[in-house]
Coordinates of C-alpha atoms and ligand atoms in Angstrom, one line a residue:
X1 CA -26.1 -8.2 19.2
X2 CA -23.3 -5.6 18.4
X3 CA -23.9 -1.7 19.5
X4 CA -24.8 0.8 16.5
X5 CA -22.7 3.9 16.1
X6 CA -22.9 6.8 14.4
X7 CA -20.1 8.8 13.5
X8 CA -20.5 12.2 12.3
X9 CA -18.7 14.9 10.7
X10 CA -17.3 15.5 7.8
X11 CA -17.4 12.7 5.5
X12 CA -15.5 11.4 1.9
X13 CA -15.7 7.9 -0.1
X14 CA -14.7 7.0 -3.5
X15 CA -16.8 5.5 -6.1
X16 CA -14.5 5.2 -9.3
X17 CA -11.4 7.4 -10.1
X18 CA -11.7 11.2 -10.4
X19 CA -9.0 10.7 -13.2
X20 CA -11.5 8.9 -15.4
X21 CA -13.7 11.3 -16.5
X22 CA -15.8 14.3 -15.9
X23 CA -18.4 12.2 -13.8
X24 CA -18.6 12.9 -10.1
X25 CA -17.1 9.9 -8.2
X26 CA -17.5 10.3 -5.1
X27 CA -19.4 10.4 -2.4
X28 CA -19.4 13.9 0.3
X29 CA -21.1 15.3 2.7
X30 CA -20.4 18.1 4.9
X31 CA -22.5 17.3 7.3
X32 CA -22.0 13.6 6.7
X33 CA -22.6 10.3 9.1
X34 CA -21.8 6.6 8.9
X35 CA -23.9 4.4 11.0
X36 CA -21.5 0.9 12.3
X37 CA -22.4 -2.2 13.9
X38 CA -20.6 -5.2 14.1
X39 CA -17.5 -3.6 12.5
X40 CA -19.2 -3.9 9.7
X41 CA -20.6 0.0 8.0
X42 CA -24.5 -0.6 8.2
X43 CA -25.2 3.0 6.5
X44 CA -23.5 6.6 5.1
X45 CA -25.0 9.6 3.8
X46 CA -26.2 12.6 5.1
X47 CA -26.1 13.6 8.9
X48 CA -29.3 14.9 10.0
X49 CA -31.5 12.4 7.9
X50 CA -29.5 9.5 9.2
X51 CA -29.5 10.1 12.8
X52 CA -33.2 10.3 12.5
X53 CA -33.7 7.3 11.0
X54 CA -31.1 5.4 14.0
X55 CA -32.5 7.4 16.5
X56 CA -31.3 6.8 19.9
X57 CA -28.2 5.0 18.8
X58 CA -24.6 5.6 20.4
X59 CA -23.2 9.0 18.5
X60 CA -19.3 9.7 18.1
X61 CA -19.1 13.4 17.1
X62 CA -15.9 14.1 15.2
X63 CA -17.1 17.7 14.7
X64 CA -15.2 19.4 12.0
X65 CA -12.9 16.6 11.1
X66 CA -13.2 14.5 7.7
X67 CA -14.2 10.8 8.0
X68 CA -12.6 9.0 5.1
X69 CA -11.4 5.3 4.5
X70 CA -8.5 3.5 6.2
X71 CA -5.8 4.5 3.8
X72 CA -4.2 1.4 1.6
X73 CA -0.3 1.2 1.4
X74 CA 0.2 -1.2 -1.7
X75 CA 4.0 -1.6 -0.9
X76 CA 6.1 -1.4 2.1
X77 CA 8.6 -3.5 3.9
X78 CA 8.1 -4.3 7.6
X79 CA 11.8 -5.0 7.9
X80 CA 13.4 -2.3 6.9
X81 CA 11.5 0.0 9.7
X82 CA 15.0 -0.1 11.3
X83 CA 16.4 1.7 8.6
X84 CA 14.1 4.1 7.0
X85 CA 16.5 6.8 6.1
X86 CA 19.8 5.4 6.0
X87 CA 21.1 7.0 3.1
X88 CA 22.7 4.9 -0.2
X89 CA 24.0 6.1 -3.2
X90 CA 21.2 4.3 -5.7
X91 CA 19.0 1.0 -5.4
X92 CA 21.8 -2.0 -5.4
X93 CA 23.7 0.3 -2.9
X94 CA 21.7 1.1 -0.6
X95 CA 20.2 -3.1 -1.1
X96 CA 23.9 -4.0 -0.2
X97 CA 24.8 -1.5 2.2
X98 CA 21.8 -0.7 4.4
X99 CA 18.8 -3.7 3.7
X100 CA 20.3 -6.5 3.3
X101 CA 22.0 -5.9 6.0
X102 CA 19.0 -5.4 8.7
X103 CA 17.1 -8.2 6.8
X104 CA 19.4 -10.7 7.9
X105 CA 17.7 -10.9 11.7
X106 CA 14.6 -11.5 11.0
X107 CA 15.4 -15.8 10.9
X108 CA 14.9 -14.6 14.9
X109 CA 11.6 -14.7 15.9
X110 CA 11.3 -13.0 18.8
X111 CA 13.4 -9.9 16.9
X112 CA 10.7 -10.6 14.0
X113 CA 7.8 -10.4 16.4
X114 CA 9.4 -6.6 17.7
X115 CA 9.6 -5.0 14.6
X116 CA 6.2 -6.4 13.5
X117 CA 4.5 -4.7 16.9
X118 CA 6.1 -1.2 16.2
X119 CA 5.1 -1.3 12.9
X120 CA 1.9 -2.1 12.7
X121 CA 1.6 0.6 16.1
X122 CA 2.9 3.3 13.5
X123 CA 0.0 1.9 10.4
X124 CA -2.1 2.7 12.7
X125 CA -0.9 6.4 14.1
X126 CA -0.3 7.1 10.2
X127 CA -4.2 5.8 9.9
X128 CA -2.9 3.2 7.3
X129 CA -5.2 0.4 7.8
X130 CA -4.3 -1.9 4.9
X131 CA -0.8 -2.6 3.9
X132 CA 0.8 -4.8 1.9
X133 CA 3.7 -6.3 3.0
X134 CA 7.2 -7.6 2.5
X135 CA 8.8 -10.0 5.2
X136 CA 12.6 -11.3 4.5
X137 CA 13.2 -14.4 3.1
X138 CA 13.0 -15.8 6.3
X139 CA 9.6 -17.5 6.6
X140 CA 9.5 -16.7 10.4
X141 CA 9.4 -13.2 9.5
X142 CA 6.0 -13.6 7.7
X143 CA 4.7 -15.6 10.6
X144 CA 5.5 -13.3 13.2
X145 CA 4.1 -10.6 11.2
X146 CA 0.4 -12.7 10.3
X147 CA 0.2 -13.1 14.1
X148 CA 0.4 -9.8 15.0
X149 CA -2.2 -9.0 12.4
X150 CA -4.3 -11.4 13.0
X151 CA -4.2 -10.4 17.1
X152 CA -5.7 -7.1 15.8
X153 CA -7.6 -8.1 13.3
X154 CA -6.3 -6.5 10.7
X155 CA -6.9 -6.8 6.9
X156 CA -3.7 -7.0 5.8
X157 CA -2.0 -9.1 2.7
X158 CA 2.0 -10.0 3.4
X159 CA 4.4 -12.6 2.3
X160 CA 7.8 -13.9 3.0
X161 CA 10.7 -12.8 0.0
X162 CA 11.5 -15.7 -2.5
X163 CA 15.8 -15.0 -3.3
X164 CA 17.9 -17.7 -4.2
X165 CA 20.7 -16.0 -5.7
X166 CA 22.3 -12.5 -5.6
X167 CA 22.5 -11.7 -2.0
X168 CA 24.3 -12.9 1.0
X169 CA 24.2 -16.4 2.2
X170 CA 21.9 -15.3 5.6
X171 CA 19.2 -14.3 2.5
X172 CA 19.1 -16.8 0.6
X173 CA 16.4 -19.8 0.6
X174 CA 16.0 -22.4 -2.4
X175 CA 13.6 -22.9 -5.2
X176 CA 12.6 -26.0 -3.7
X177 CA 12.2 -25.1 0.3
X178 CA 10.3 -22.1 -1.0
X179 CA 7.7 -24.4 -2.6
X180 CA 7.2 -26.0 0.5
X181 CA 6.7 -22.9 3.1
X182 CA 5.1 -21.0 0.3
X183 CA 2.2 -23.8 0.5
X184 CA 2.8 -24.1 4.6
X185 CA 2.5 -20.2 4.4
X186 CA -0.5 -20.1 2.3
X187 CA -2.0 -23.0 3.2
X188 CA -1.9 -21.5 7.6
X189 CA -2.8 -17.6 6.6
X190 CA -4.4 -16.9 3.5
X191 CA -7.7 -16.4 4.2
X192 CA -7.4 -16.9 7.8
X193 CA -9.3 -13.5 8.9
X194 CA -8.7 -10.6 7.1
X195 CA -5.2 -11.7 6.0
X196 CA -4.1 -12.5 2.7
X197 CA -0.9 -14.1 1.3
X198 CA 1.0 -12.7 -1.3
X199 CA 3.9 -14.9 -3.2
X200 CA 6.9 -12.6 -3.2
X201 CA 9.8 -13.1 -5.7
X202 CA 11.4 -10.1 -4.3
X203 CA 12.8 -8.7 -7.8
X204 CA 14.1 -10.6 -10.9
X205 CA 18.0 -10.4 -10.1
X206 CA 17.3 -12.2 -6.7
X207 CA 15.6 -15.3 -8.0
X208 CA 16.9 -17.6 -10.4
X209 CA 14.6 -18.6 -13.7
X210 CA 13.2 -21.9 -11.9
X211 CA 11.9 -20.3 -8.9
X212 CA 10.3 -17.6 -11.2
X213 CA 8.8 -20.7 -12.3
X214 CA 7.6 -22.2 -9.6
X215 CA 6.6 -18.6 -8.1
X216 CA 4.2 -18.1 -11.7
X217 CA 2.7 -22.4 -10.9
X218 CA 1.7 -21.5 -7.8
X219 CA 0.4 -17.9 -8.6
X220 CA -1.4 -20.2 -11.3
X221 CA -2.6 -23.2 -8.8
X222 CA -3.7 -20.2 -6.3
X223 CA -5.7 -17.4 -8.2
X224 CA -7.1 -15.3 -5.3
X225 CA -3.4 -15.6 -3.8
X226 CA -1.6 -12.2 -4.4
X227 CA 1.7 -11.7 -6.6
X228 CA 3.8 -9.1 -5.3
X229 CA 7.3 -7.8 -6.3
X230 CA 9.3 -4.8 -7.6
X231 CA 10.0 -3.8 -11.4
X232 CA 11.9 -1.3 -13.9
X233 CA 13.1 0.8 -10.6
X234 CA 16.5 2.0 -11.7
X235 CA 18.4 1.9 -14.4
X236 CA 21.7 0.1 -13.6
X237 CA 19.2 -2.6 -11.7
X238 CA 17.4 -3.2 -15.7
X239 CA 20.9 -3.5 -17.4
X240 CA 21.6 -6.3 -14.6
X241 CA 18.6 -7.9 -15.7
X242 CA 18.8 -8.0 -19.3
X243 CA 22.3 -9.7 -18.0
X244 CA 20.5 -12.0 -16.1
X245 CA 18.0 -12.7 -18.4
X246 CA 19.0 -12.4 -22.2
X247 CA 16.5 -14.3 -23.9
X248 CA 13.5 -11.3 -22.4
X249 CA 12.1 -8.4 -24.6
X250 CA 12.1 -6.8 -21.1
X251 CA 12.2 -6.8 -17.0
X252 CA 8.2 -7.2 -17.7
X253 CA 8.2 -9.6 -19.7
X254 CA 10.8 -12.1 -17.4
X255 CA 7.7 -12.0 -15.0
X256 CA 5.2 -12.1 -18.0
X257 CA 7.3 -15.5 -19.5
X258 CA 6.6 -16.9 -15.5
X259 CA 3.1 -16.6 -15.6
X260 CA 3.6 -13.6 -12.4
X261 CA 1.5 -11.0 -14.5
X262 CA -1.9 -11.3 -13.3
X263 CA -5.1 -9.2 -11.3
X264 CA -3.8 -9.1 -7.9
X265 CA -0.5 -8.9 -9.0
X266 CA 1.1 -5.7 -8.1
X267 CA 4.9 -4.1 -8.9
X268 CA 6.5 -1.6 -7.2
X269 CA 7.7 1.2 -8.8
X270 CA 7.2 0.2 -13.0
X271 CA 9.0 4.1 -13.9
X272 CA 11.3 2.3 -16.7
X273 CA 8.8 0.9 -19.1
X274 CA 8.3 1.4 -22.5
X275 CA 5.0 1.7 -24.4
X276 CA 4.7 -2.6 -24.7
X277 CA 5.4 -3.0 -21.3
X278 CA 2.4 -0.9 -20.4
X279 CA 0.2 -1.9 -22.8
X280 CA 0.8 -5.9 -21.2
X281 CA 0.6 -5.0 -17.9
X282 CA -2.6 -3.0 -18.4
X283 CA -3.8 -6.7 -20.5
X284 CA -2.9 -8.7 -17.4
X285 CA -4.6 -6.9 -14.9
X286 CA -1.6 -6.2 -12.9
X287 CA -1.1 -3.1 -11.1
X288 CA 1.7 -1.2 -10.3
X289 CA 2.9 0.7 -6.8
X290 CA 3.5 4.1 -7.3
X291 CA 6.2 5.1 -4.5
X292 CA 7.5 8.7 -4.9
X293 CA 9.0 9.1 -2.1
X294 CA 11.5 5.7 -2.4
X295 CA 12.0 7.0 -6.1
X296 CA 13.3 11.2 -5.1
X297 CA 15.2 9.8 -2.2
X298 CA 17.2 7.1 -4.1
X299 CA 17.0 8.9 -7.2
X300 CA 15.0 6.1 -9.2
X301 CA 13.6 8.3 -11.6
X302 CA 9.9 9.8 -11.6
X303 CA 6.6 7.2 -12.0
X304 CA 5.0 8.7 -15.6
X305 CA 1.3 8.7 -14.4
X306 CA 0.3 10.2 -18.1
X307 CA 1.9 7.1 -19.4
X308 CA 0.3 4.9 -17.5
X309 CA -3.6 6.1 -17.1
X310 CA -2.8 6.6 -21.1
X311 CA -2.2 2.9 -21.3
X312 CA -5.0 2.1 -19.0
X313 CA -2.7 0.3 -16.4
X314 CA -3.6 0.6 -12.7
X315 CA -2.1 2.1 -9.7
X316 CA -1.7 2.8 -6.4
X317 CA 0.1 4.6 -3.9
X318 CA 2.5 3.2 -1.6
X319 CA 5.1 4.3 0.6
X320 CA 8.4 1.8 0.1
X321 CA 9.9 2.4 3.8
X322 CA 12.7 1.9 3.8
X323 CA 13.3 2.9 0.5
X324 CA 10.5 5.0 1.5
X325 CA 11.0 8.2 3.6
X326 CA 7.7 8.3 4.8
X327 CA 4.9 6.2 6.7
X328 CA 2.6 8.6 6.1
X329 CA -0.1 8.3 2.7
X330 CA -0.7 12.3 3.7
X331 CA 3.1 12.9 2.8
X332 CA 3.5 10.2 0.4
X333 CA 0.4 11.9 -1.8
X334 CA 2.6 15.4 -1.5
X335 CA 5.9 13.6 -3.1
X336 CA 3.0 11.9 -5.2
X337 CA 1.9 15.9 -6.3
X338 CA 6.0 16.4 -6.8
X339 CA 6.5 13.6 -9.4
X340 CA 4.1 14.6 -11.2
X341 CA 4.8 18.3 -11.6
X342 CA 8.1 17.3 -12.4
X343 CA 7.1 16.1 -15.9
X344 CA 4.7 18.9 -16.5
X345 CA 1.5 16.5 -15.0
X346 CA -1.1 16.9 -12.6
X347 CA -2.5 15.1 -9.7
X348 CA -5.5 16.7 -8.6
X349 CA -6.3 16.1 -4.7
X350 CA -9.2 14.4 -5.0
X351 CA -7.2 12.1 -7.2
X352 CA -4.5 11.5 -4.8
X353 CA -6.9 10.7 -1.9
X354 CA -8.2 8.1 -4.4
X355 CA -4.8 6.4 -4.8
X356 CA -4.5 6.4 -1.0
X357 CA -7.5 4.4 -0.6
X358 CA -10.0 2.8 -3.2
X359 CA -7.4 2.3 -5.6
X360 CA -5.5 0.2 -3.4
X361 CA -8.3 -1.5 -2.4
X362 CA -9.1 -2.4 -6.5
X363 CA -5.7 -2.9 -7.3
X364 CA -5.8 -5.6 -4.8
X365 CA -9.2 -7.1 -5.6
X366 CA -10.8 -6.2 -2.1
X367 CA -13.0 -2.9 -3.1
X368 CA -15.4 -5.5 -2.0
X369 CA -14.4 -5.2 1.6
X370 CA -12.2 -1.9 2.1
X371 CA -11.4 0.9 0.6
X372 CA -14.6 3.0 0.3
X373 CA -17.5 4.0 3.3
X374 CA -20.2 1.9 1.7
X375 CA -22.9 -0.6 3.8
X376 CA -21.6 -3.8 3.9
X377 CA -18.0 -2.9 3.5
X378 CA -15.5 -3.6 6.6
X379 CA -15.6 -0.3 9.0
X380 CA -11.6 0.2 8.7
X381 CA -11.6 4.4 8.8
X382 CA -10.2 7.1 9.9
X383 CA -10.6 10.6 10.4
X384 CA -8.2 13.8 9.5
X385 CA -7.9 16.6 11.8
X386 CA -8.1 20.7 10.4
X387 CA -6.8 22.1 13.3
X388 CA -3.9 19.1 13.9
X389 CA -1.1 22.4 13.9
X390 CA -1.5 25.8 14.1
X391 CA -0.5 26.4 10.8
X392 CA -3.1 23.9 9.3
X393 CA -5.8 24.7 11.6
X394 CA -4.8 28.8 10.2
X395 CA -4.3 27.8 6.5
X396 CA -7.6 25.7 6.8
X397 CA -9.7 28.7 7.3
X398 CA -9.3 30.1 4.2
X399 CA -10.1 26.9 2.1
X400 CA -13.2 26.9 0.7
X401 CA -13.9 23.8 -1.1
X402 CA -13.6 20.2 -0.6
X403 CA -10.5 20.3 -3.1
X404 CA -8.3 22.8 -1.1
X405 CA -9.1 21.1 2.2
X406 CA -7.8 18.2 0.7
X407 CA -4.9 20.3 -0.7
X408 CA -3.8 21.1 2.4
X409 CA -4.3 18.1 4.5
X410 CA -2.0 16.1 2.1
X411 CA 0.9 19.3 1.7
X412 CA 0.9 20.3 5.2
X413 CA -0.5 17.2 7.0
X414 CA 1.8 13.7 8.4
X415 CA 0.3 11.4 11.6
X416 CA -0.5 14.3 13.5
X417 CA -3.4 15.4 11.1
X418 CA -4.8 11.6 11.6
X419 CA -7.4 12.0 14.9
X420 CA -8.7 9.0 15.3
X421 CA -7.8 5.4 13.5
X422 CA -11.0 2.6 13.2
X423 CA -10.1 -1.2 12.8
X424 CA -13.9 -2.7 12.4
X425 CA -15.4 0.1 14.0
X426 CA -13.1 -0.1 17.1
X427 CA -10.9 2.6 18.3
X428 CA -7.1 2.2 18.0
X429 CA -5.6 5.5 17.8
Ligands
GUN1 N1 14.3 -4.0 -5.1 C1 14.5 -5.4 -4.5 N2 14.5 -5.1 -3.3 C2 14.1 -3.9 -3.0 C3 13.5 -3.0 -1.8 O1 13.9 -3.8 -0.5 N3 12.9 -1.8 -2.0 C4 13.1 -1.1 -3.2 N4 13.1 0.2 -3.3 N5 13.2 -1.8 -4.2 C5 13.5 -3.0 -4.2
ZN2 ZN1 10.0 -2.0 -2.1

């Protein structure tokens, strides 16, 4: 039998959205313990009590560290690791000049595998234990990513991008080929270990209506497979969609018409939606990935948290590397806070941490496995160090409340603040 281990330290986990109402939706123990065995969480609660109840087991004391569920990045591109921070005027210029050329190389399995390993190392360093990941159009890119993630026993979601028009020749599939590739990839990887497949039409402009329709048909045939794309990020992109799909009421309506709006579907950005779009999205069960560093970097616009909340639309936090400028979910929370500020809205630190953990798990339909610290869940967790830098240590001494401490981690923290990352109870950082 696997050894039982108690991790002690401060401990925070969410049961719901702190933005939802007045009742506390989180558990916090200043002196807490997390009991882990066989890669699963056995118990969580006040440290002294739990240690008495489990006398004799191994104790790993994280001191002043804060134990949290691992971060979940709802939207990220692993092939764009090598062109993060490349510049670019706006989305379409950046795609043409940097993203598409970089992605051409991922038909080569060895290249894809090398980048996938670096990318996963980086996620572990940043405390991101689950991510929803785009590959390139090449099936080999998804294959390499899944193999790397499987070896590490990670809970990851990924898919090859579907693109059958409006991109360079080396980045195009066909509607028919993609269906065959999707069936093969889903069969091989969806539900293999902790992996999940995402049907990933890159965005409406690079798919024909036929390809979107085939993707939608597969999304209906495999209801527990994920759906992942981009939506309403940039105004020039939206004009282009209007020209390409003149019959659609809106950009969102293009995906809706193809049958791609449903539970377990995530649309990155969702900045320029109208009220009808938001209501439709909420009703469909699909959710948005809020990508603040990318939206600021590419000048795409400000995600409207209040309007999304008012419509009852789900959203979770995401880096969108390489349009995003940081792999760090802490740095991403800081930018999310600023995006709210620019619109006269508020993003409480507790809610920012919720958006980086349980919100992602809920949106992915995986909250019974990951995203919080509760008995029976998978033991993917991290430890934040309050003294990671001289400034953080100094400033933390003046932080009296949990909320103040979280604010400091999100505003001043990055990978240095992630003291440890655990995957299924095993330390990987
Ligand atoms: N829309 C279509 N492709 C992309 C991409 O690679 N990054 C971002 N941010 N938006 C996109
Ligand atoms: Zn993206």
